[in-house]
């Protein structure tokens, strides 16, 4: 039987348990996208706390790919020192280090940046922070695909163990994957393979730079919370068209494509992840308001998902994994020696 606290491998990557820290923007980088002491302490602490995999926040592959002016960046060699330090801090305490490569698309609110998307559709006209995006022409598509590839090259040099491509939450890739935001009539349109051509090209560019023995995963929004938008079944069907590519797992999230509110409750995305797993056969990472180890363990034991992610719970309680192991009565060997007397 599978359990939360067993060692597990994803490609060549050995993880000490099935707990993944979800990527979470800290909006704390400097104006050039560089990491600083905040990131070093924040990520190091989650590794000390026992997570198996720490995926660092949405990291922009282009400066116009930032959500805010304080996002982390990977579009320039000058970002390397900060990213290498984050990796070193995470790995020092036994967690593995993942990075989420991202492009904000029409949700970029950085003042002087141009805004791009699959189609020229506003995210939210009522909110002056959002600009009307330009529909990407073929040259711009090539540029962004290349930027993801170069980002992957830098991620490798920085020492990351895993790449997650951010295809969720209404950011650039998601504007291609949702029928609500992709109104293109060319090959990149939703009518052709559910709008997956852009993501296909990005996966290929990333895989060109990212060795085949290292895991690569994609985060998707499995529901747009709109009758005409994506559902878990629809996004799973779209992902199936990519089954010839070397993708190791799908990180199942939801929402963000349109301003519709996410209907959340404890475990609200678990059923979505289960559906994506069932239809695609991919390994999945499931989460969303998981606050108890009992809920996390149930998901793994019943094989509803292969990993669970924790976001907000780890913000407030970085030691959740160590405490959770004790609750389940599982012996782990990575409680820091300095903290062994906590019980
Ligand atoms: C402060 C904060 C920042 C976030 N930033 C990102 C991000 O950079 N990339 C992403 O895919 N999701 C991001 N999310 C969503 C989380 O990864 C996660 O999916 C969501 O919070 C639901 O999980 P939870 O209930 O365990 O927090 C963010 C969430 C929070 C609270």
Tab-separated table of C-alpha atoms and ligand atoms in Angstrom:
chain	number	residue	atom	x	y	z
A	1	UNK	CA	0.000	0.000	0.000
A	2	UNK	CA	1.234	3.483	-0.858
A	3	UNK	CA	1.774	5.899	2.012
A	4	UNK	CA	2.562	9.576	2.452
A	5	UNK	CA	5.847	8.995	4.221
A	6	UNK	CA	7.539	6.505	1.957
A	7	UNK	CA	10.487	7.229	-0.267
A	8	UNK	CA	9.416	7.572	-3.851
A	9	UNK	CA	11.055	8.254	-7.196
A	10	UNK	CA	9.997	10.435	-10.083
A	11	UNK	CA	12.346	9.679	-12.987
A	12	UNK	CA	15.776	9.700	-11.325
A	13	UNK	CA	14.618	11.914	-8.502
A	14	UNK	CA	14.390	10.303	-5.092
A	15	UNK	CA	11.982	12.083	-2.761
A	16	UNK	CA	11.850	11.368	0.969
A	17	UNK	CA	8.042	11.531	1.034
A	18	UNK	CA	5.059	12.484	-1.102
A	19	UNK	CA	4.584	15.986	0.302
A	20	UNK	CA	5.171	18.781	-2.189
A	21	UNK	CA	5.336	22.433	-1.282
A	22	UNK	CA	3.142	24.201	-3.851
A	23	UNK	CA	4.673	27.098	-5.770
A	24	UNK	CA	3.708	30.359	-4.081
A	25	UNK	CA	4.698	33.831	-5.236
A	26	UNK	CA	6.382	35.771	-2.492
A	27	UNK	CA	6.287	39.076	-4.417
A	28	UNK	CA	9.540	39.881	-2.680
A	29	UNK	CA	12.170	39.962	-5.415
A	30	UNK	CA	13.880	43.215	-6.328
A	31	UNK	CA	12.704	45.173	-9.364
A	32	UNK	CA	15.084	43.190	-11.592
A	33	UNK	CA	13.690	39.805	-10.525
A	34	UNK	CA	16.536	38.858	-8.165
A	35	UNK	CA	16.100	36.690	-5.068
A	36	UNK	CA	17.211	37.875	-1.639
A	37	UNK	CA	17.447	36.851	2.014
A	38	UNK	CA	13.656	36.439	2.263
A	39	UNK	CA	13.658	33.695	-0.360
A	40	UNK	CA	16.692	31.995	1.146
A	41	UNK	CA	15.128	31.759	4.644
A	42	UNK	CA	11.627	30.982	3.399
A	43	UNK	CA	12.598	28.026	1.212
A	44	UNK	CA	15.286	26.719	3.557
A	45	UNK	CA	12.766	26.594	6.418
A	46	UNK	CA	10.307	24.465	4.411
A	47	UNK	CA	13.091	22.004	3.686
A	48	UNK	CA	14.043	21.882	7.360
A	49	UNK	CA	10.349	21.230	8.060
A	50	UNK	CA	10.419	17.978	6.102
A	51	UNK	CA	8.712	18.554	2.724
A	52	UNK	CA	9.852	16.063	0.090
A	53	UNK	CA	9.867	18.531	-2.791
A	54	UNK	CA	9.897	22.317	-2.589
A	55	UNK	CA	8.691	23.963	-5.792
A	56	UNK	CA	9.683	27.578	-5.816
A	57	UNK	CA	7.280	30.268	-6.892
A	58	UNK	CA	6.304	31.273	-10.445
A	59	UNK	CA	9.590	32.434	-11.944
A	60	UNK	CA	9.316	34.544	-15.062
A	61	UNK	CA	11.031	33.498	-18.295
A	62	UNK	CA	10.659	37.044	-19.703
A	63	UNK	CA	10.424	40.381	-17.930
A	64	UNK	CA	6.933	40.871	-19.435
A	65	UNK	CA	6.147	37.421	-18.046
A	66	UNK	CA	6.114	38.703	-14.462
A	67	UNK	CA	2.813	39.045	-12.647
A	68	UNK	CA	4.100	41.870	-10.458
A	69	UNK	CA	7.288	43.893	-10.464
A	70	UNK	CA	8.482	41.851	-7.470
A	71	UNK	CA	8.336	38.419	-9.109
A	72	UNK	CA	11.401	36.212	-9.337
A	73	UNK	CA	13.002	36.050	-12.756
A	74	UNK	CA	15.059	33.615	-14.811
A	75	UNK	CA	15.287	35.636	-18.021
A	76	UNK	CA	18.817	36.840	-17.378
A	77	UNK	CA	22.151	35.334	-16.285
A	78	UNK	CA	22.174	37.891	-13.490
A	79	UNK	CA	19.443	35.823	-11.753
A	80	UNK	CA	21.708	32.806	-11.437
A	81	UNK	CA	23.467	33.617	-8.154
A	82	UNK	CA	20.180	34.065	-6.294
A	83	UNK	CA	18.615	30.934	-7.782
A	84	UNK	CA	21.715	28.848	-7.019
A	85	UNK	CA	21.574	30.014	-3.413
A	86	UNK	CA	17.898	29.014	-3.119
A	87	UNK	CA	18.721	25.552	-4.501
A	88	UNK	CA	21.630	25.123	-2.089
A	89	UNK	CA	19.469	26.162	0.890
A	90	UNK	CA	16.701	23.708	-0.029
A	91	UNK	CA	18.952	20.742	-0.738
A	92	UNK	CA	21.064	21.211	2.385
A	93	UNK	CA	18.194	19.842	4.487
A	94	UNK	CA	17.128	16.920	2.313
A	95	UNK	CA	14.226	18.268	0.244
A	96	UNK	CA	14.568	18.360	-3.537
A	97	UNK	CA	14.279	21.636	-5.402
A	98	UNK	CA	11.754	22.332	-8.149
A	99	UNK	CA	11.138	25.541	-10.057
A	100	UNK	CA	7.948	26.744	-11.685
A	101	UNK	CA	8.740	28.360	-15.037
A	102	UNK	CA	6.074	30.939	-15.755
A	103	UNK	CA	4.770	33.642	-18.026
A	104	UNK	CA	1.996	35.899	-16.752
A	105	UNK	CA	0.541	36.792	-20.159
A	106	UNK	CA	-2.456	39.113	-19.800
A	107	UNK	CA	-2.243	39.038	-16.006
A	108	UNK	CA	1.028	40.984	-15.962
A	109	UNK	CA	0.448	44.200	-14.008
A	110	UNK	CA	3.983	45.547	-14.291
A	111	UNK	CA	3.644	49.192	-15.335
A	112	UNK	CA	5.891	49.484	-18.359
A	113	UNK	CA	5.579	45.986	-19.776
A	114	UNK	CA	3.538	45.057	-22.853
A	115	UNK	CA	0.907	42.398	-22.301
A	116	UNK	CA	0.349	39.349	-24.511
A	117	UNK	CA	-2.168	36.489	-24.682
A	118	UNK	CA	-3.607	33.901	-27.040
A	119	UNK	CA	-6.315	36.379	-28.077
A	120	UNK	CA	-6.852	40.095	-27.527
A	121	UNK	CA	-9.315	39.692	-24.678
A	122	UNK	CA	-9.201	41.697	-21.468
A	123	UNK	CA	-8.880	39.754	-18.176
A	124	UNK	CA	-10.955	42.242	-16.189
A	125	UNK	CA	-12.032	45.576	-17.631
A	126	UNK	CA	-13.288	46.691	-14.241
A	127	UNK	CA	-9.750	46.557	-12.866
A	128	UNK	CA	-7.449	49.287	-14.163
A	129	UNK	CA	-4.346	47.234	-13.281
A	130	UNK	CA	-5.004	44.916	-16.215
A	131	UNK	CA	-4.212	46.009	-19.766
A	132	UNK	CA	-5.764	44.824	-22.999
A	133	UNK	CA	-3.370	42.128	-24.282
A	134	UNK	CA	-2.079	41.836	-27.802
A	135	UNK	CA	-2.867	38.540	-29.517
A	136	UNK	CA	0.507	36.856	-30.044
A	137	UNK	CA	1.754	36.740	-33.624
A	138	UNK	CA	3.866	33.804	-34.791
A	139	UNK	CA	7.116	35.645	-34.145
A	140	UNK	CA	6.128	36.398	-30.547
A	141	UNK	CA	5.100	32.773	-30.063
A	142	UNK	CA	8.579	31.693	-31.217
A	143	UNK	CA	10.193	34.210	-28.848
A	144	UNK	CA	8.289	32.941	-25.815
A	145	UNK	CA	8.879	29.277	-26.678
A	146	UNK	CA	12.596	30.065	-26.867
A	147	UNK	CA	12.466	31.939	-23.550
A	148	UNK	CA	11.056	28.820	-21.821
A	149	UNK	CA	13.893	26.765	-23.325
A	150	UNK	CA	16.536	29.218	-22.130
A	151	UNK	CA	14.831	29.320	-18.730
A	152	UNK	CA	15.146	25.526	-18.539
A	153	UNK	CA	18.849	25.749	-19.406
A	154	UNK	CA	19.368	28.208	-16.556
A	155	UNK	CA	17.290	26.057	-14.180
A	156	UNK	CA	19.592	23.145	-14.950
A	157	UNK	CA	22.709	25.233	-14.355
A	158	UNK	CA	21.251	26.521	-11.098
A	159	UNK	CA	20.911	22.913	-9.887
A	160	UNK	CA	17.141	22.439	-9.802
A	161	UNK	CA	15.908	18.820	-9.734
A	162	UNK	CA	12.515	19.329	-11.349
A	163	UNK	CA	10.783	21.797	-13.637
A	164	UNK	CA	7.107	22.622	-13.479
A	165	UNK	CA	5.670	24.537	-16.427
A	166	UNK	CA	2.946	26.912	-15.257
A	167	UNK	CA	-0.043	26.189	-17.453
A	168	UNK	CA	-2.661	27.224	-14.883
A	169	UNK	CA	-4.433	30.210	-13.296
A	170	UNK	CA	-5.115	32.167	-16.463
A	171	UNK	CA	-1.508	33.002	-17.199
A	172	UNK	CA	-0.108	32.922	-20.722
A	173	UNK	CA	-0.172	29.170	-21.472
A	174	UNK	CA	-3.601	28.844	-19.877
A	175	UNK	CA	-5.008	31.481	-22.265
A	176	UNK	CA	-4.287	28.961	-25.040
A	177	UNK	CA	-5.682	25.975	-23.112
A	178	UNK	CA	-9.052	27.485	-22.202
A	179	UNK	CA	-11.926	27.780	-24.674
A	180	UNK	CA	-12.907	31.006	-22.880
A	181	UNK	CA	-9.706	32.828	-23.809
A	182	UNK	CA	-8.437	31.138	-26.971
A	183	UNK	CA	-10.393	32.453	-29.952
A	184	UNK	CA	-7.586	32.004	-32.481
A	185	UNK	CA	-8.306	30.646	-35.930
A	186	UNK	CA	-4.728	29.508	-36.712
A	187	UNK	CA	-3.055	26.235	-35.646
A	188	UNK	CA	-2.680	27.569	-32.091
A	189	UNK	CA	-6.450	27.916	-31.738
A	190	UNK	CA	-8.617	25.870	-29.383
A	191	UNK	CA	-10.191	24.150	-32.394
A	192	UNK	CA	-6.853	22.412	-33.042
A	193	UNK	CA	-6.097	19.791	-30.378
A	194	UNK	CA	-7.739	21.886	-27.615
A	195	UNK	CA	-5.216	24.716	-27.928
A	196	UNK	CA	-2.273	22.539	-26.913
A	197	UNK	CA	0.141	23.424	-29.737
A	198	UNK	CA	1.731	26.318	-27.807
A	199	UNK	CA	2.252	24.114	-24.729
A	200	UNK	CA	3.524	21.286	-26.931
A	201	UNK	CA	6.208	23.569	-28.371
A	202	UNK	CA	7.141	24.812	-24.885
A	203	UNK	CA	7.469	21.266	-23.538
A	204	UNK	CA	9.686	20.390	-26.514
A	205	UNK	CA	11.879	23.471	-25.983
A	206	UNK	CA	12.186	22.765	-22.266
A	207	UNK	CA	12.949	19.082	-22.853
A	208	UNK	CA	15.663	20.077	-25.331
A	209	UNK	CA	17.500	21.756	-22.477
A	210	UNK	CA	16.332	19.547	-19.622
A	211	UNK	CA	17.789	16.007	-19.475
A	212	UNK	CA	15.406	13.142	-20.082
A	213	UNK	CA	16.233	11.570	-16.700
A	214	UNK	CA	14.987	14.658	-14.848
A	215	UNK	CA	11.300	15.125	-14.109
A	216	UNK	CA	9.172	17.682	-15.917
A	217	UNK	CA	5.607	18.410	-14.945
A	218	UNK	CA	2.809	20.755	-15.922
A	219	UNK	CA	0.421	22.680	-13.713
A	220	UNK	CA	-3.063	23.084	-15.124
A	221	UNK	CA	-6.340	24.649	-14.093
A	222	UNK	CA	-8.816	21.792	-14.209
A	223	UNK	CA	-11.861	24.026	-13.816
A	224	UNK	CA	-12.619	27.536	-15.060
A	225	UNK	CA	-15.723	27.682	-12.826
A	226	UNK	CA	-17.768	28.649	-15.873
A	227	UNK	CA	-20.252	26.574	-17.864
A	228	UNK	CA	-18.375	27.197	-21.122
A	229	UNK	CA	-14.902	26.782	-19.673
A	230	UNK	CA	-12.604	23.910	-18.853
A	231	UNK	CA	-13.656	20.981	-16.701
A	232	UNK	CA	-11.410	18.210	-15.387
A	233	UNK	CA	-12.625	15.987	-18.237
A	234	UNK	CA	-11.873	18.624	-20.901
A	235	UNK	CA	-8.387	19.483	-19.643
A	236	UNK	CA	-7.602	15.775	-19.306
A	237	UNK	CA	-8.634	15.240	-22.931
A	238	UNK	CA	-6.364	18.130	-23.940
A	239	UNK	CA	-3.438	16.688	-21.955
A	240	UNK	CA	-3.888	13.315	-23.609
A	241	UNK	CA	-2.933	14.892	-26.935
A	242	UNK	CA	0.544	15.453	-25.428
A	243	UNK	CA	1.059	11.836	-24.410
A	244	UNK	CA	3.867	11.394	-26.966
A	245	UNK	CA	5.932	13.984	-25.051
A	246	UNK	CA	8.131	13.255	-22.064
A	247	UNK	CA	5.939	14.614	-19.240
A	248	UNK	CA	6.221	13.013	-15.802
A	249	UNK	CA	3.332	14.420	-13.827
A	250	UNK	CA	0.422	16.847	-13.807
A	251	UNK	CA	-0.062	19.269	-10.936
A	252	UNK	CA	-3.802	19.824	-10.729
A	253	UNK	CA	-5.048	23.238	-9.681
A	254	UNK	CA	-8.054	25.316	-10.773
A	255	UNK	CA	-9.395	28.773	-11.565
A	256	UNK	CA	-7.846	32.093	-12.516
A	257	UNK	CA	-8.779	32.162	-16.207
A	258	UNK	CA	-11.617	34.623	-15.696
A	259	UNK	CA	-12.458	36.636	-12.587
A	260	UNK	CA	-15.005	33.949	-11.484
A	261	UNK	CA	-14.599	33.072	-7.812
A	262	UNK	CA	-13.069	29.710	-6.916
A	263	UNK	CA	-15.515	27.619	-4.907
A	264	UNK	CA	-13.159	26.274	-2.300
A	265	UNK	CA	-13.552	23.966	0.691
A	266	UNK	CA	-11.187	21.480	2.306
A	267	UNK	CA	-9.903	19.180	-0.418
A	268	UNK	CA	-11.833	21.061	-3.136
A	269	UNK	CA	-9.540	20.031	-5.987
A	270	UNK	CA	-9.004	16.389	-5.057
A	271	UNK	CA	-11.806	15.046	-7.218
A	272	UNK	CA	-10.426	17.053	-10.169
A	273	UNK	CA	-6.986	15.497	-9.744
A	274	UNK	CA	-8.517	12.049	-9.503
A	275	UNK	CA	-10.383	12.638	-12.766
A	276	UNK	CA	-7.267	13.883	-14.564
A	277	UNK	CA	-5.329	10.859	-13.324
A	278	UNK	CA	-8.070	8.466	-14.380
A	279	UNK	CA	-8.422	9.840	-17.900
A	280	UNK	CA	-4.785	10.587	-18.744
A	281	UNK	CA	-2.913	7.924	-16.790
A	282	UNK	CA	-0.373	10.574	-15.727
A	283	UNK	CA	0.915	10.732	-12.181
A	284	UNK	CA	-0.827	13.623	-10.452
A	285	UNK	CA	-0.129	16.022	-7.633
A	286	UNK	CA	-3.323	16.921	-5.804
A	287	UNK	CA	-4.101	19.567	-3.235
A	288	UNK	CA	-6.143	22.566	-2.272
A	289	UNK	CA	-6.991	23.383	1.308
A	290	UNK	CA	-5.467	20.215	2.684
A	291	UNK	CA	-4.922	21.004	6.336
A	292	UNK	CA	-4.812	17.633	8.007
A	293	UNK	CA	-2.423	14.744	7.636
A	294	UNK	CA	-5.385	12.385	7.739
A	295	UNK	CA	-6.780	13.906	4.537
A	296	UNK	CA	-3.370	13.797	2.864
A	297	UNK	CA	-2.752	10.169	3.839
A	298	UNK	CA	-6.221	9.107	2.689
A	299	UNK	CA	-5.581	10.523	-0.797
A	300	UNK	CA	-2.324	8.597	-1.146
A	301	UNK	CA	-3.523	5.336	0.390
A	302	UNK	CA	-6.587	5.243	-1.850
A	303	UNK	CA	-4.334	6.065	-4.828
A	304	UNK	CA	-6.456	9.066	-5.748
A	305	UNK	CA	-3.192	10.936	-6.424
A	306	UNK	CA	0.539	10.206	-6.386
A	307	UNK	CA	1.637	13.271	-4.411
A	308	UNK	CA	-0.124	15.900	-2.387
A	309	UNK	CA	0.731	19.574	-2.444
A	310	UNK	CA	0.438	21.959	0.445
A	311	UNK	CA	0.360	25.701	-0.025
A	312	UNK	CA	-1.084	27.903	2.689
A	313	UNK	CA	-0.668	25.258	5.375
A	314	UNK	CA	3.095	25.358	4.839
A	315	UNK	CA	3.129	29.167	4.895
A	316	UNK	CA	1.908	29.152	8.450
A	317	UNK	CA	3.351	25.826	9.572
A	318	UNK	CA	6.628	24.916	7.844
A	319	UNK	CA	7.104	21.962	10.203
A	320	UNK	CA	3.801	20.347	9.210
A	321	UNK	CA	5.534	17.319	7.581
A	322	UNK	CA	7.621	16.473	10.652
A	323	UNK	CA	4.599	16.844	12.919
A	324	UNK	CA	2.418	14.867	10.505
A	325	UNK	CA	4.829	11.915	10.563
A	326	UNK	CA	4.609	11.872	14.351
A	327	UNK	CA	0.793	12.002	14.224
A	328	UNK	CA	0.810	8.946	11.960
A	329	UNK	CA	3.412	7.220	14.128
A	330	UNK	CA	5.924	7.044	11.260
A	331	UNK	CA	9.633	7.145	12.128
A	332	UNK	CA	11.523	9.578	9.906
A	333	UNK	CA	15.251	10.260	9.967
A	334	UNK	CA	15.111	13.894	8.881
A	335	UNK	CA	13.937	15.684	11.984
A	336	UNK	CA	16.891	18.060	12.425
A	337	UNK	CA	19.048	16.924	15.314
A	338	UNK	CA	18.628	20.367	16.866
A	339	UNK	CA	14.847	19.849	17.020
A	340	UNK	CA	14.727	16.212	18.124
A	341	UNK	CA	13.456	17.133	21.582
A	342	UNK	CA	10.285	18.818	20.273
A	343	UNK	CA	8.133	15.827	21.289
B	1	LIG	C1	0.608	33.471	-1.441
B	1	LIG	C2	0.270	32.553	-2.567
B	1	LIG	C3	0.998	32.596	-3.743
B	1	LIG	C4	0.738	31.708	-4.797
B	1	LIG	N1	1.536	31.709	-5.912
B	1	LIG	C5	1.421	30.726	-6.826
B	1	LIG	C6	2.390	30.557	-7.848
B	1	LIG	O1	3.412	31.248	-7.905
B	1	LIG	N2	2.170	29.566	-8.756
B	1	LIG	C7	1.085	28.731	-8.700
B	1	LIG	O2	0.930	27.861	-9.556
B	1	LIG	N3	0.189	28.847	-7.694
B	1	LIG	C8	0.351	29.787	-6.756
B	1	LIG	N4	-0.513	29.829	-5.687
B	1	LIG	C9	-1.516	28.757	-5.519
B	1	LIG	C10	-0.945	27.632	-4.629
B	1	LIG	O3	0.136	27.006	-5.263
B	1	LIG	C11	-1.999	26.567	-4.285
B	1	LIG	O4	-2.376	25.907	-5.454
B	1	LIG	C12	-3.245	27.169	-3.627
B	1	LIG	O5	-2.890	28.040	-2.595
B	1	LIG	C13	-4.172	26.061	-3.100
B	1	LIG	O6	-3.497	25.220	-2.207
B	1	LIG	P1	-3.573	25.435	-0.596
B	1	LIG	O7	-5.022	25.466	-0.243
B	1	LIG	O8	-2.842	24.274	-0.033
B	1	LIG	O9	-2.924	26.758	-0.298
B	1	LIG	C14	-0.296	30.760	-4.667
B	1	LIG	C15	-1.057	30.733	-3.489
B	1	LIG	C16	-0.777	31.586	-2.440
B	1	LIG	C17	-1.574	31.500	-1.161
